[in-house]
Short mmCIF file of C-alpha atoms in Angstrom, two decimals:
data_model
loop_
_atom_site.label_atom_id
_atom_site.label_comp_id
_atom_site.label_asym_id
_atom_site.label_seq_id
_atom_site.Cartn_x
_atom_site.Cartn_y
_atom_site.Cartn_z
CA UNK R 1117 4.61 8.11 -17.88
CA UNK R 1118 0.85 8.69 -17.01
CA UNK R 1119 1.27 6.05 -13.88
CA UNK R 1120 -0.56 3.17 -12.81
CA UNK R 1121 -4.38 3.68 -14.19
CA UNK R 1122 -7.36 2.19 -12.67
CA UNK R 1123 -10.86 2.47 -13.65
CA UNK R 1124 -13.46 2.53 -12.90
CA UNK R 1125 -12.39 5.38 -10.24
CA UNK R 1126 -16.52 4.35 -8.69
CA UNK R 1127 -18.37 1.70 -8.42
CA UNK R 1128 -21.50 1.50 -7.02
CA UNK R 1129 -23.41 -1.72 -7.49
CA UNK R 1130 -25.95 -4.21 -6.01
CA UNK R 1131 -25.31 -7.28 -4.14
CA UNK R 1132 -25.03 -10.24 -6.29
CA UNK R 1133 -23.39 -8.55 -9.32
CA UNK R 1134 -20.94 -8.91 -11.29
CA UNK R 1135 -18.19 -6.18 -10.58
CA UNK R 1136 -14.68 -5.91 -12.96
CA UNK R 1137 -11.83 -3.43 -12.19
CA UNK R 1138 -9.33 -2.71 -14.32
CA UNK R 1139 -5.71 -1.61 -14.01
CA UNK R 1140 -3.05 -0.71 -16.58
CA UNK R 1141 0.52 -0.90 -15.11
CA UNK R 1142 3.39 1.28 -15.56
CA UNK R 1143 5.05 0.52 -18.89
CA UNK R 1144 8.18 -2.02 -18.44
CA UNK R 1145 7.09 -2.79 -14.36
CA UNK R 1146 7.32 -6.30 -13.97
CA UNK R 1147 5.14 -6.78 -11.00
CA UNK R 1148 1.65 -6.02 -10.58
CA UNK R 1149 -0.02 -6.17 -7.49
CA UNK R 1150 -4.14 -6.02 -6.11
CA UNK R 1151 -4.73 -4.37 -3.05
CA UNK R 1152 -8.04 -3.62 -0.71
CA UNK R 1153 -8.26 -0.98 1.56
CA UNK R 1154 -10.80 -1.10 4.79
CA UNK R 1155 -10.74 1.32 8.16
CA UNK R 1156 -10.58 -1.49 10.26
CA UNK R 1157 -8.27 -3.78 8.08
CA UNK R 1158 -5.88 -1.38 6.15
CA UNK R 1159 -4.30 -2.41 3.22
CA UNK R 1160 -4.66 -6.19 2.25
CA UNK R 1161 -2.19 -7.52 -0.69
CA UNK R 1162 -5.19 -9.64 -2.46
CA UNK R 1163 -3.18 -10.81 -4.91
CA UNK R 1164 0.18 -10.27 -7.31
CA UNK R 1165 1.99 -10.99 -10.82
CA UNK R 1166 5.33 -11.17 -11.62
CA UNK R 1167 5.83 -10.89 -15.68
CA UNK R 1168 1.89 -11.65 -15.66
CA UNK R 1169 2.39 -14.91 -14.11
CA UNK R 1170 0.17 -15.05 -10.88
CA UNK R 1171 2.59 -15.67 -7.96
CA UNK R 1172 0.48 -15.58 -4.64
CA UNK R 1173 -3.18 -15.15 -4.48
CA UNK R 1174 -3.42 -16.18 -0.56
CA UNK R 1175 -5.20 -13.06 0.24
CA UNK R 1176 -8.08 -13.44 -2.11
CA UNK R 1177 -11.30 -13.58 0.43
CA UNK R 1178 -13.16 -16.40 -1.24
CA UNK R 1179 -13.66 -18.13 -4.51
CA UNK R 1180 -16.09 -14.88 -5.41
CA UNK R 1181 -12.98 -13.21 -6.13
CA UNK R 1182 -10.75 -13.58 -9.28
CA UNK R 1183 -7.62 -11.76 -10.93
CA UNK R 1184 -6.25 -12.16 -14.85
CA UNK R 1185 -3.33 -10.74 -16.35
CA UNK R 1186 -3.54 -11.66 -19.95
CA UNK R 1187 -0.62 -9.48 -21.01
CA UNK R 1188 2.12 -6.71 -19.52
CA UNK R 1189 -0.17 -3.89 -19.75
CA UNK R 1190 -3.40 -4.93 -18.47
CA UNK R 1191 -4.88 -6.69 -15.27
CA UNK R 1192 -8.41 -7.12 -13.67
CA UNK R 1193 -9.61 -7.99 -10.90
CA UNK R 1194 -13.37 -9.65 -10.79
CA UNK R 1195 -16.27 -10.03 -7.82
CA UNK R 1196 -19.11 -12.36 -8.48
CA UNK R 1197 -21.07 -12.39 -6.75
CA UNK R 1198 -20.57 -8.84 -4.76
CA UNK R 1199 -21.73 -8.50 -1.18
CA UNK R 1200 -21.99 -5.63 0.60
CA UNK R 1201 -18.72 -6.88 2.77
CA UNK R 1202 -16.49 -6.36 -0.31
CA UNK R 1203 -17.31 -2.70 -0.36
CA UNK R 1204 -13.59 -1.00 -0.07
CA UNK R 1205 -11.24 0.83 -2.16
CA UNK R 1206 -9.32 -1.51 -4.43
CA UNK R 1207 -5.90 -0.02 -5.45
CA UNK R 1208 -3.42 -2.01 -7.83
CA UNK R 1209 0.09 -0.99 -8.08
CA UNK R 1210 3.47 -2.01 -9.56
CA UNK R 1211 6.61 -2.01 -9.40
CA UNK R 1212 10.08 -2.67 -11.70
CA UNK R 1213 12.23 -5.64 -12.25
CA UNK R 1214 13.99 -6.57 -9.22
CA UNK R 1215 11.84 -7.05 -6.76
CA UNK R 1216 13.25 -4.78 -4.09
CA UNK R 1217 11.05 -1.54 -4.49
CA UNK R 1218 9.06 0.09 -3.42
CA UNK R 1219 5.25 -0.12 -5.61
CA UNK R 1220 3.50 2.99 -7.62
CA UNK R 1221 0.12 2.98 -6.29
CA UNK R 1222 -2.79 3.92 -8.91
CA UNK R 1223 -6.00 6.43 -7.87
CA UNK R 1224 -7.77 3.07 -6.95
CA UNK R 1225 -11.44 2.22 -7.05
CA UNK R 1226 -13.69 3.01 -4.46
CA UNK R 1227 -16.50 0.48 -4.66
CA UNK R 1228 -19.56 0.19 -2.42
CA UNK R 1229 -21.83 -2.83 -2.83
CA UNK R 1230 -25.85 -1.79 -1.50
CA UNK T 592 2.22 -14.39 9.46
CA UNK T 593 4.44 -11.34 8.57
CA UNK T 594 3.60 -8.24 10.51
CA UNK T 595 4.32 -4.14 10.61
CA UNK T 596 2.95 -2.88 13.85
CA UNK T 597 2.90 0.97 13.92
CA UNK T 598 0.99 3.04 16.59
CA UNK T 599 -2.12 4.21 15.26
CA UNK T 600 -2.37 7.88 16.44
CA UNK T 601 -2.92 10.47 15.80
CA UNK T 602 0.24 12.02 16.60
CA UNK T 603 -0.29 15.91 17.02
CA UNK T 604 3.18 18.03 16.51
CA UNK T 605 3.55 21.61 16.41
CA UNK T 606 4.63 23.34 13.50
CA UNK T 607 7.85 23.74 13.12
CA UNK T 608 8.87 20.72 14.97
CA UNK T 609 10.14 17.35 14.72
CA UNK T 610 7.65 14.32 14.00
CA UNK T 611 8.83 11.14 15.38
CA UNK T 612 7.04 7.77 13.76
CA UNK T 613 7.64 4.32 14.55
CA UNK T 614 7.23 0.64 13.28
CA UNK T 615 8.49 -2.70 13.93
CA UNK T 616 8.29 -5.62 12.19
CA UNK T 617 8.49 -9.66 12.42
CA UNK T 618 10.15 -11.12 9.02
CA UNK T 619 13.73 -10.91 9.39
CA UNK T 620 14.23 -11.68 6.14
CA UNK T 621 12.99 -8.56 5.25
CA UNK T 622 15.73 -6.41 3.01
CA UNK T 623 13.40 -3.59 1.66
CA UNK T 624 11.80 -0.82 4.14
CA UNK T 625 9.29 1.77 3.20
CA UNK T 626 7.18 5.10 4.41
CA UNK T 627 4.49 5.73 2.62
CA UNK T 628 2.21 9.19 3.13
CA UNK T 629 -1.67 8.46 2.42
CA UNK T 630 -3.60 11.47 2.29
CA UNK T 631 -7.28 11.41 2.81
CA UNK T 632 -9.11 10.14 -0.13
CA UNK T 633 -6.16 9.38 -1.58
CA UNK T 634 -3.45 6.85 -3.08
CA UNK T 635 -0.48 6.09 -1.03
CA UNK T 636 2.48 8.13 -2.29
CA UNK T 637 5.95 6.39 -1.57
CA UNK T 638 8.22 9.06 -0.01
CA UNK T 639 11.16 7.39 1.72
CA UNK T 640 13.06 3.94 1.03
CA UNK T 641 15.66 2.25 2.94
CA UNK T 642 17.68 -0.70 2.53
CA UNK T 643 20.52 -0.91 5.10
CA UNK T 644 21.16 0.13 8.77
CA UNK T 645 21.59 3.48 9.79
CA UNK T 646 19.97 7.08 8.82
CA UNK T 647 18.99 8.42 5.15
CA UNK T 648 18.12 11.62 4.54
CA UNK T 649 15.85 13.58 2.04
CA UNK T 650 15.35 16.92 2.39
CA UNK T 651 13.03 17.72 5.53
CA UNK T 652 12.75 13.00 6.15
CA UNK T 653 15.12 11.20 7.82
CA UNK T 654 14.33 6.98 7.59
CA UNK T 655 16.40 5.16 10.19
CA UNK T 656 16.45 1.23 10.05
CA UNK T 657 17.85 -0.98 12.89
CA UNK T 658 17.80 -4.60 11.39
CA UNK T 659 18.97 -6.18 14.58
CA UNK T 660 16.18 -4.64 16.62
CA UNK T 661 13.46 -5.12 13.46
CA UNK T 662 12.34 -1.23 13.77
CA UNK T 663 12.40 1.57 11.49
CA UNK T 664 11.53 5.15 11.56
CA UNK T 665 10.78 8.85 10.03
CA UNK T 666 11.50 11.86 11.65
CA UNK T 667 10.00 15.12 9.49
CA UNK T 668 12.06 17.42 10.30
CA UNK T 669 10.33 21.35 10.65
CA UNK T 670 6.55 19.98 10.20
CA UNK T 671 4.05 21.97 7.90
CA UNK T 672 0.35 21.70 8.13
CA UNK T 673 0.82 20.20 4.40
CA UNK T 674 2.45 16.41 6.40
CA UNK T 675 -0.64 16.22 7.92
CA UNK T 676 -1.64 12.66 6.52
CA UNK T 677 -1.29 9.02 7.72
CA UNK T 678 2.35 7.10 7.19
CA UNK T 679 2.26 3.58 6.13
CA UNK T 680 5.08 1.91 7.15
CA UNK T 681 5.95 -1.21 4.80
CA UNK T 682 8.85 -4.06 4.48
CA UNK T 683 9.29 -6.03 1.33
CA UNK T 684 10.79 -9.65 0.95
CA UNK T 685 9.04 -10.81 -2.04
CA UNK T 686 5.82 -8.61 -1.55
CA UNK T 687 5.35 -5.48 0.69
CA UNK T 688 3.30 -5.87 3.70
CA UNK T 689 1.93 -2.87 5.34
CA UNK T 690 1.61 -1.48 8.82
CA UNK T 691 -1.81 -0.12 9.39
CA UNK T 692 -0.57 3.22 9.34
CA UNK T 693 -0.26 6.55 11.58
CA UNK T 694 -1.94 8.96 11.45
CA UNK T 695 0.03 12.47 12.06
CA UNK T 696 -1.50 15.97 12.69
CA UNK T 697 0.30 19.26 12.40
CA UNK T 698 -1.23 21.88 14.61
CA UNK T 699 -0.63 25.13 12.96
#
């Protein structure tokens, strides 16, 4: 299995955009998880899916901030507008059926917002 | 609010000997425990899983969970400059929350 894919790997955009990332999950993984990373924060859980079905999305920031999963294999994650505060490295990862383990983590996206 | 409090660091070990890493955490409803390795620029990498009291062991890791006092741990057992990285220490009821990691140095 190639793993949990995320693109685009950089982002480098202006505040006020529009900014999409994208994640592919590991084939039969049920749960599907968005994650930011910050020095001062560490890892946030943003927001997750169980069988595409969003289940908690208490640690979105802010309306700017939206997550689909229209299907098994594919989820995004969208900022509009950007600010420079969102710059971080966004990592989705997933996890089987069962909800007891442990997540596959993919490259994530490092985006910076200028 | 569910919490995994680790120390920081860094920790600095010789090479060669044992590293010693800590959490604790608040939701004792917690069944799932996790160490993580993040290396610098990099994904975290899950290396160690544990699910009931008491020691498990993988090769040079040793995760020890003590449900009744909410901590867990990882000893690495003969360190190498390569487990220089930070550990993320994680539980899981329905979603894994993190620790803000440590951040271990071998010292050649």
């Amino acid at each position: 299995d190639a793993g949990v894919i995320q693109s685009p790997r950089h982002e480098v955009t202006e505040m006020g955009q529009e900014v999409t990332l994208r994640c592919k999950p590991i084939s039969g993984h049920d749960y599907l998880f968005w994650y930011r990373q910050t020095m001062m924060r560490g890892l946030e859980l943003l927001i997750y899916f169980n069988n595409n079905v969003p289940i908690d999305d208490s640690g979105m920031p802010e309306d700017r901030f939206s997550a689909k999963m229209p299907n098994a294999s594919f989820s995004t994650l969208k900022i509009q507008p950007s600010e420079p505060r969102d710059s971080a490295v966004y990592f989705c990862a997933s996890s089987p059926p069962g909800g007891g383990y442990g997540y596959t983590f993919g490259s994530g996206t490092r985006l910076t917002v200028v | 609010q569910k919490e995994v409090e680790q120390n920081s660091g860094p920790l600095s070990v010789p090479e060669g000997a044992i590293a010693s890493l800590n959490c604790t955490y608040s939701d004792r409803v917690s069944q799932s425990f996790f160490w993580y390795r993040q290396y610098s620029g990099k994904s975290p990498e899950l290396i160690m899983s544990i699910y009931s009291n008491g020691d498990k062991e993988d090769g040079r890791f040793t995760a020890q969970l003590n449900k009744a006092s909410q901590y867990v741990s990882l000893l690495i057992r003969d360190s190498q400059p390569s487990d220089s990285a930070t550990y993320l220490c994680a539980s899981r009821d329905d979603k894994i929350i993190f620790g803000k990691g440590t951040r271990l140095h071998i010292l050649p």
